[in-house]
Amino acid sequence: MKKLLTALGTAAVIAAMTMPVSAEKLWKYSETVTIDLAEARYKPTTDGHDILEFVAVEQLPDGTCTYTYVYDRTAGTIQVKEMEKTTKKLHYKSNFSATSVNSTNPVIRERAQMAEAVYQRKVHKK
């Protein structure tokens, strides 16, 4: 029993030491959406485009929806490269074409605002 308690205590200390690092990488964009900034990839292309790819995980009442976004800041487009929805009753993947960030669709506009916020945090550390 003493060995078990010692092992659990050691695990708790190690977890506590690593938590602040993880918390700095994870950005809670909204009440339901979290983005791992350490995993976001910014890559300027040879033809002058600023491309940002990042993953956003949305917590659903009965599961999660994981989005992989590609934001072309130069072209002014946002794309859901992959969406994976997992709930107790279903699991599926889908993707969508790149769409203008100036779309009249409020969902597209919100995604574009989120992508720009990720860009600012990743590239300009704001």
CSV table of N, CA and C in Angstrom, one decimal:
chain,number,residue,atom,x,y,z
A,1,MET,N,0.8,-1.2,0.0
A,1,MET,CA,0.0,0.0,0.0
A,1,MET,C,0.9,1.3,0.0
A,2,LYS,N,2.0,1.2,0.8
A,2,LYS,CA,2.9,2.4,0.9
A,2,LYS,C,3.5,2.7,-0.5
A,3,LYS,N,3.9,1.6,-1.2
A,3,LYS,CA,4.5,1.8,-2.5
A,3,LYS,C,3.5,2.4,-3.5
A,4,LEU,N,2.3,2.0,-3.4
A,4,LEU,CA,1.2,2.5,-4.3
A,4,LEU,C,1.0,4.0,-4.0
A,5,LEU,N,1.0,4.4,-2.7
A,5,LEU,CA,0.8,5.8,-2.4
A,5,LEU,C,2.0,6.6,-2.8
A,6,THR,N,3.2,6.1,-2.7
A,6,THR,CA,4.4,6.8,-3.1
A,6,THR,C,4.4,7.0,-4.6
A,7,ALA,N,4.0,5.9,-5.3
A,7,ALA,CA,3.9,6.0,-6.8
A,7,ALA,C,2.9,7.0,-7.2
A,8,LEU,N,1.7,7.0,-6.6
A,8,LEU,CA,0.7,8.0,-6.9
A,8,LEU,C,1.1,9.4,-6.6
A,9,GLY,N,1.8,9.6,-5.5
A,9,GLY,CA,2.3,10.9,-5.1
A,9,GLY,C,3.3,11.4,-6.1
A,10,THR,N,4.2,10.5,-6.5
A,10,THR,CA,5.2,10.9,-7.5
A,10,THR,C,4.6,11.3,-8.8
A,11,ALA,N,3.6,10.5,-9.3
A,11,ALA,CA,2.9,10.8,-10.5
A,11,ALA,C,2.2,12.1,-10.4
A,12,ALA,N,1.6,12.4,-9.3
A,12,ALA,CA,0.9,13.7,-9.1
A,12,ALA,C,1.9,14.9,-9.2
A,13,VAL,N,3.1,14.7,-8.6
A,13,VAL,CA,4.1,15.8,-8.6
A,13,VAL,C,4.6,16.0,-10.0
A,14,ILE,N,4.8,14.9,-10.8
A,14,ILE,CA,5.3,15.0,-12.2
A,14,ILE,C,4.2,15.7,-13.0
A,15,ALA,N,2.9,15.3,-12.8
A,15,ALA,CA,1.8,15.9,-13.5
A,15,ALA,C,1.7,17.4,-13.2
A,16,ALA,N,1.9,17.7,-12.0
A,16,ALA,CA,1.8,19.2,-11.6
A,16,ALA,C,2.9,20.0,-12.2
A,17,MET,N,4.1,19.4,-12.3
A,17,MET,CA,5.2,20.1,-12.9
A,17,MET,C,5.0,20.3,-14.4
A,18,THR,N,4.3,19.4,-15.1
A,18,THR,CA,4.2,19.5,-16.5
A,18,THR,C,2.9,20.3,-16.9
A,19,MET,N,2.0,20.5,-16.0
A,19,MET,CA,0.8,21.2,-16.3
A,19,MET,C,0.9,22.6,-16.8
A,20,PRO,N,1.7,23.4,-16.2
A,20,PRO,CA,1.9,24.8,-16.6
A,20,PRO,C,2.4,24.9,-18.1
A,21,VAL,N,3.3,24.0,-18.5
A,21,VAL,CA,3.8,24.0,-19.8
A,21,VAL,C,2.6,23.7,-20.8
A,22,SER,N,1.9,22.6,-20.5
A,22,SER,CA,0.7,22.3,-21.3
A,22,SER,C,-0.3,23.4,-21.4
A,23,ALA,N,-0.5,24.0,-20.3
A,23,ALA,CA,-1.5,25.1,-20.2
A,23,ALA,C,-1.1,26.3,-21.1
A,24,GLU,N,0.2,26.5,-21.2
A,24,GLU,CA,0.7,27.6,-22.0
A,24,GLU,C,0.5,27.3,-23.5
A,25,LYS,N,0.5,26.0,-23.9
A,25,LYS,CA,0.4,25.6,-25.3
A,25,LYS,C,-1.1,25.6,-25.7
A,26,LEU,N,-2.0,25.2,-24.7
A,26,LEU,CA,-3.4,25.1,-25.1
A,26,LEU,C,-4.1,26.5,-24.9
A,27,TRP,N,-4.8,26.9,-25.9
A,27,TRP,CA,-5.5,28.2,-25.8
A,27,TRP,C,-6.9,27.9,-25.9
A,28,LYS,N,-7.7,28.3,-24.9
A,28,LYS,CA,-9.1,28.2,-24.9
A,28,LYS,C,-9.7,29.3,-25.6
A,29,TYR,N,-10.0,29.1,-26.9
A,29,TYR,CA,-10.5,30.2,-27.8
A,29,TYR,C,-11.9,30.6,-27.3
A,30,SER,N,-12.7,29.6,-26.9
A,30,SER,CA,-14.1,29.9,-26.5
A,30,SER,C,-14.4,28.9,-25.4
A,31,GLU,N,-15.7,28.9,-24.9
A,31,GLU,CA,-16.1,28.0,-23.9
A,31,GLU,C,-16.0,26.5,-24.4
A,32,THR,N,-16.1,26.3,-25.7
A,32,THR,CA,-16.1,24.9,-26.2
A,32,THR,C,-15.0,24.6,-27.1
A,33,VAL,N,-14.2,25.6,-27.5
A,33,VAL,CA,-13.1,25.4,-28.5
A,33,VAL,C,-11.7,25.6,-27.9
A,34,THR,N,-10.8,24.6,-28.1
A,34,THR,CA,-9.5,24.7,-27.6
A,34,THR,C,-8.5,24.4,-28.7
A,35,ILE,N,-7.4,25.2,-28.8
A,35,ILE,CA,-6.4,25.2,-29.8
A,35,ILE,C,-5.1,24.9,-29.2
A,36,ASP,N,-4.3,24.0,-29.7
A,36,ASP,CA,-3.0,23.7,-29.3
A,36,ASP,C,-2.0,24.5,-30.1
A,37,LEU,N,-1.6,25.7,-29.6
A,37,LEU,CA,-0.7,26.6,-30.4
A,37,LEU,C,0.6,26.0,-30.7
A,38,ALA,N,1.1,25.1,-29.9
A,38,ALA,CA,2.4,24.4,-30.2
A,38,ALA,C,2.3,23.6,-31.5
A,39,GLU,N,1.1,23.1,-31.8
A,39,GLU,CA,0.9,22.2,-32.9
A,39,GLU,C,0.6,23.0,-34.2
A,40,ALA,N,0.2,24.3,-34.0
A,40,ALA,CA,-0.1,25.2,-35.2
A,40,ALA,C,1.2,25.4,-36.0
A,41,ARG,N,1.0,25.3,-37.3
A,41,ARG,CA,2.2,25.4,-38.2
A,41,ARG,C,2.0,26.6,-39.2
A,42,TYR,N,2.9,27.5,-39.1
A,42,TYR,CA,3.0,28.7,-40.0
A,42,TYR,C,4.0,28.4,-41.0
A,43,LYS,N,3.7,28.6,-42.3
A,43,LYS,CA,4.7,28.4,-43.4
A,43,LYS,C,4.4,29.3,-44.5
A,44,PRO,N,5.3,30.3,-44.7
A,44,PRO,CA,5.2,31.1,-45.9
A,44,PRO,C,5.6,30.3,-47.1
A,45,THR,N,4.9,30.4,-48.2
A,45,THR,CA,5.3,29.6,-49.4
A,45,THR,C,6.2,30.4,-50.3
A,46,THR,N,6.8,29.7,-51.3
A,46,THR,CA,7.7,30.4,-52.2
A,46,THR,C,7.0,31.4,-53.1
A,47,ASP,N,5.7,31.3,-53.3
A,47,ASP,CA,5.0,32.3,-54.1
A,47,ASP,C,4.4,33.4,-53.3
A,48,GLY,N,4.9,33.5,-52.0
A,48,GLY,CA,4.5,34.7,-51.2
A,48,GLY,C,3.2,34.6,-50.3
A,49,HIS,N,2.7,33.4,-50.2
A,49,HIS,CA,1.5,33.2,-49.4
A,49,HIS,C,1.8,32.9,-48.0
A,50,ASP,N,1.1,33.4,-47.0
A,50,ASP,CA,1.2,33.1,-45.6
A,50,ASP,C,0.2,32.1,-45.3
A,51,ILE,N,0.6,30.8,-45.0
A,51,ILE,CA,-0.3,29.7,-44.7
A,51,ILE,C,-0.1,29.3,-43.3
A,52,LEU,N,-1.3,29.2,-42.6
A,52,LEU,CA,-1.3,28.7,-41.2
A,52,LEU,C,-2.2,27.5,-41.2
A,53,GLU,N,-1.7,26.4,-40.6
A,53,GLU,CA,-2.5,25.2,-40.4
A,53,GLU,C,-2.6,24.9,-38.9
A,54,PHE,N,-3.8,24.7,-38.4
A,54,PHE,CA,-4.0,24.5,-37.0
A,54,PHE,C,-5.2,23.6,-36.7
A,55,VAL,N,-5.2,23.0,-35.5
A,55,VAL,CA,-6.3,22.1,-35.1
A,55,VAL,C,-7.1,22.7,-34.0
A,56,ALA,N,-8.4,22.7,-34.1
A,56,ALA,CA,-9.3,23.2,-33.1
A,56,ALA,C,-10.2,22.0,-32.6
A,57,VAL,N,-10.3,21.8,-31.3
A,57,VAL,CA,-11.1,20.8,-30.8
A,57,VAL,C,-12.3,21.4,-30.1
A,58,GLU,N,-13.5,21.0,-30.6
A,58,GLU,CA,-14.7,21.6,-30.0
A,58,GLU,C,-15.3,20.5,-29.1
A,59,GLN,N,-15.6,20.8,-27.9
A,59,GLN,CA,-16.3,19.9,-27.0
A,59,GLN,C,-17.8,20.0,-27.2
A,60,LEU,N,-18.4,18.8,-27.6
A,60,LEU,CA,-19.8,18.7,-27.8
A,60,LEU,C,-20.5,18.1,-26.5
A,61,PRO,N,-21.8,18.2,-26.3
A,61,PRO,CA,-22.4,17.6,-25.2
A,61,PRO,C,-22.1,16.1,-25.0
A,62,ASP,N,-22.0,15.4,-26.2
A,62,ASP,CA,-21.8,14.0,-26.1
A,62,ASP,C,-20.6,13.5,-26.9
A,63,GLY,N,-19.6,14.4,-27.1
A,63,GLY,CA,-18.4,14.0,-27.8
A,63,GLY,C,-17.5,15.2,-28.2
A,64,THR,N,-16.8,15.0,-29.3
A,64,THR,CA,-15.9,16.1,-29.8
A,64,THR,C,-16.0,16.2,-31.3
A,65,CYS,N,-15.6,17.4,-31.7
A,65,CYS,CA,-15.5,17.6,-33.2
A,65,CYS,C,-14.1,18.3,-33.3
A,66,THR,N,-13.2,17.6,-34.1
A,66,THR,CA,-11.9,18.1,-34.3
A,66,THR,C,-11.7,18.6,-35.7
A,67,TYR,N,-11.3,19.9,-35.8
A,67,TYR,CA,-11.2,20.6,-37.1
A,67,TYR,C,-9.7,20.8,-37.4
A,68,THR,N,-9.3,20.5,-38.6
A,68,THR,CA,-8.0,20.9,-39.1
A,68,THR,C,-8.2,22.0,-40.1
A,69,TYR,N,-7.8,23.2,-39.8
A,69,TYR,CA,-8.0,24.4,-40.6
A,69,TYR,C,-6.7,24.7,-41.4
A,70,VAL,N,-6.9,25.2,-42.6
A,70,VAL,CA,-5.8,25.8,-43.4
A,70,VAL,C,-6.3,27.2,-43.7
A,71,TYR,N,-5.5,28.2,-43.2
A,71,TYR,CA,-5.8,29.6,-43.4
A,71,TYR,C,-4.7,30.2,-44.3
A,72,ASP,N,-5.2,30.6,-45.5
A,72,ASP,CA,-4.3,31.3,-46.4
A,72,ASP,C,-4.5,32.8,-46.2
A,73,ARG,N,-3.7,33.4,-45.4
A,73,ARG,CA,-3.9,34.8,-45.1
A,73,ARG,C,-3.7,35.7,-46.3
A,74,THR,N,-2.8,35.4,-47.2
A,74,THR,CA,-2.6,36.2,-48.4
A,74,THR,C,-3.7,36.1,-49.4
A,75,ALA,N,-4.3,34.9,-49.6
A,75,ALA,CA,-5.4,34.8,-50.5
A,75,ALA,C,-6.7,35.1,-49.9
A,76,GLY,N,-6.7,35.2,-48.6
A,76,GLY,CA,-8.0,35.5,-47.8
A,76,GLY,C,-8.9,34.4,-47.8
A,77,THR,N,-8.4,33.2,-47.6
A,77,THR,CA,-9.3,32.0,-47.6
A,77,THR,C,-9.1,31.2,-46.3
A,78,ILE,N,-10.2,30.5,-46.0
A,78,ILE,CA,-10.1,29.5,-44.8
A,78,ILE,C,-10.7,28.2,-45.3
A,79,GLN,N,-10.1,27.1,-44.9
A,79,GLN,CA,-10.6,25.8,-45.4
A,79,GLN,C,-10.6,24.9,-44.2
A,80,VAL,N,-11.7,24.1,-44.1
A,80,VAL,CA,-11.7,22.9,-43.2
A,80,VAL,C,-11.1,21.8,-43.9
A,81,LYS,N,-9.8,21.5,-43.7
A,81,LYS,CA,-9.1,20.4,-44.4
A,81,LYS,C,-9.7,19.1,-44.0
A,82,GLU,N,-10.0,19.0,-42.7
A,82,GLU,CA,-10.6,17.8,-42.2
A,82,GLU,C,-11.4,18.1,-40.9
A,83,MET,N,-12.6,17.5,-40.9
A,83,MET,CA,-13.4,17.6,-39.7
A,83,MET,C,-13.7,16.2,-39.3
A,84,GLU,N,-13.5,15.8,-38.0
A,84,GLU,CA,-13.8,14.5,-37.5
A,84,GLU,C,-14.7,14.7,-36.3
A,85,LYS,N,-15.9,14.2,-36.4
A,85,LYS,CA,-16.9,14.2,-35.3
A,85,LYS,C,-17.0,12.9,-34.7
A,86,THR,N,-16.9,12.9,-33.4
A,86,THR,CA,-17.0,11.6,-32.6
A,86,THR,C,-18.0,11.8,-31.5
A,87,THR,N,-19.1,11.1,-31.5
A,87,THR,CA,-20.1,11.1,-30.4
A,87,THR,C,-20.3,9.6,-30.0
A,88,LYS,N,-21.2,9.5,-29.0
A,88,LYS,CA,-21.6,8.1,-28.6
A,88,LYS,C,-22.3,7.3,-29.7
A,89,LYS,N,-23.0,8.1,-30.6
A,89,LYS,CA,-23.8,7.4,-31.6
A,89,LYS,C,-23.2,7.5,-33.0
A,90,LEU,N,-22.2,8.3,-33.3
A,90,LEU,CA,-21.6,8.4,-34.6
A,90,LEU,C,-20.2,8.8,-34.6
A,91,HIS,N,-19.5,8.5,-35.8
A,91,HIS,CA,-18.2,8.9,-36.0
A,91,HIS,C,-18.0,9.0,-37.5
A,92,TYR,N,-17.6,10.3,-37.9
A,92,TYR,CA,-17.4,10.5,-39.3
A,92,TYR,C,-16.4,11.6,-39.6
A,93,LYS,N,-15.9,11.6,-40.8
A,93,LYS,CA,-14.9,12.6,-41.2
A,93,LYS,C,-15.5,13.3,-42.5
A,94,SER,N,-15.1,14.5,-42.6
A,94,SER,CA,-15.6,15.3,-43.8
A,94,SER,C,-14.5,16.4,-44.0
A,95,ASN,N,-14.7,17.1,-45.2
A,95,ASN,CA,-13.8,18.2,-45.5
A,95,ASN,C,-14.6,19.2,-46.3
A,96,PHE,N,-14.1,20.4,-46.4
A,96,PHE,CA,-14.7,21.5,-47.1
A,96,PHE,C,-13.7,22.3,-48.0
A,97,SER,N,-14.2,22.8,-49.1
A,97,SER,CA,-13.3,23.6,-49.9
A,97,SER,C,-13.0,25.0,-49.3
A,98,ALA,N,-11.9,25.5,-49.7
A,98,ALA,CA,-11.5,26.9,-49.2
A,98,ALA,C,-12.5,27.9,-49.6
A,99,THR,N,-12.8,28.8,-48.7
A,99,THR,CA,-13.8,29.8,-48.9
A,99,THR,C,-13.3,31.2,-48.5
A,100,SER,N,-13.7,32.2,-49.1
A,100,SER,CA,-13.3,33.5,-48.8
A,100,SER,C,-13.6,33.9,-47.4
A,101,VAL,N,-12.6,34.6,-46.7
A,101,VAL,CA,-12.8,35.1,-45.4
A,101,VAL,C,-13.9,36.2,-45.3
A,102,ASN,N,-14.2,36.7,-46.5
A,102,ASN,CA,-15.2,37.8,-46.6
A,102,ASN,C,-16.6,37.3,-46.9
A,103,SER,N,-16.8,36.0,-46.8
A,103,SER,CA,-18.1,35.4,-47.0
A,103,SER,C,-19.2,36.1,-46.2
A,104,THR,N,-20.4,36.1,-46.7
A,104,THR,CA,-21.5,36.6,-45.9
A,104,THR,C,-22.0,35.6,-44.9
A,105,ASN,N,-21.5,34.3,-45.0
A,105,ASN,CA,-21.9,33.3,-44.1
A,105,ASN,C,-21.2,33.6,-42.7
A,106,PRO,N,-22.0,33.7,-41.6
A,106,PRO,CA,-21.5,34.0,-40.3
A,106,PRO,C,-20.6,33.0,-39.8
A,107,VAL,N,-20.8,31.7,-40.1
A,107,VAL,CA,-19.9,30.6,-39.6
A,107,VAL,C,-18.5,30.8,-40.2
A,108,ILE,N,-18.5,31.1,-41.5
A,108,ILE,CA,-17.2,31.2,-42.2
A,108,ILE,C,-16.5,32.5,-41.6
A,109,ARG,N,-17.2,33.5,-41.4
A,109,ARG,CA,-16.6,34.7,-40.9
A,109,ARG,C,-16.0,34.5,-39.5
A,110,GLU,N,-16.7,33.7,-38.6
A,110,GLU,CA,-16.2,33.4,-37.3
A,110,GLU,C,-15.0,32.5,-37.4
A,111,ARG,N,-15.0,31.5,-38.3
A,111,ARG,CA,-13.8,30.7,-38.5
A,111,ARG,C,-12.6,31.6,-38.9
A,112,ALA,N,-12.8,32.5,-39.8
A,112,ALA,CA,-11.8,33.4,-40.3
A,112,ALA,C,-11.2,34.3,-39.1
A,113,GLN,N,-12.1,34.8,-38.3
A,113,GLN,CA,-11.7,35.5,-37.1
A,113,GLN,C,-10.8,34.7,-36.2
A,114,MET,N,-11.3,33.4,-36.0
A,114,MET,CA,-10.5,32.5,-35.1
A,114,MET,C,-9.1,32.3,-35.8
A,115,ALA,N,-9.1,32.0,-37.1
A,115,ALA,CA,-7.8,31.8,-37.7
A,115,ALA,C,-6.9,33.0,-37.6
A,116,GLU,N,-7.4,34.2,-37.8
A,116,GLU,CA,-6.6,35.4,-37.6
A,116,GLU,C,-6.0,35.5,-36.2
A,117,ALA,N,-6.9,35.2,-35.2
A,117,ALA,CA,-6.4,35.2,-33.8
A,117,ALA,C,-5.3,34.2,-33.6
A,118,VAL,N,-5.4,33.0,-34.2
A,118,VAL,CA,-4.4,32.0,-34.0
A,118,VAL,C,-3.1,32.5,-34.7
A,119,TYR,N,-3.2,33.1,-35.9
A,119,TYR,CA,-2.1,33.6,-36.6
A,119,TYR,C,-1.4,34.7,-35.7
A,120,GLN,N,-2.1,35.6,-35.2
A,120,GLN,CA,-1.5,36.6,-34.3
A,120,GLN,C,-0.8,36.1,-33.1
A,121,ARG,N,-1.4,35.0,-32.5
A,121,ARG,CA,-0.7,34.4,-31.3
A,121,ARG,C,0.5,33.6,-31.7
A,122,LYS,N,0.4,32.9,-32.9
A,122,LYS,CA,1.5,32.0,-33.3
A,122,LYS,C,2.6,32.8,-33.9
A,123,VAL,N,2.3,33.7,-34.8
A,123,VAL,CA,3.4,34.4,-35.5
A,123,VAL,C,3.9,35.7,-34.8
A,124,HIS,N,2.9,36.4,-34.3
A,124,HIS,CA,3.3,37.7,-33.6
A,124,HIS,C,3.3,37.6,-32.1
A,125,LYS,N,3.0,36.4,-31.5
A,125,LYS,CA,3.1,36.1,-30.1
A,125,LYS,C,2.2,37.1,-29.3
A,126,LYS,N,1.0,37.5,-29.8
A,126,LYS,CA,0.1,38.4,-29.2
A,126,LYS,C,-0.9,37.7,-28.4
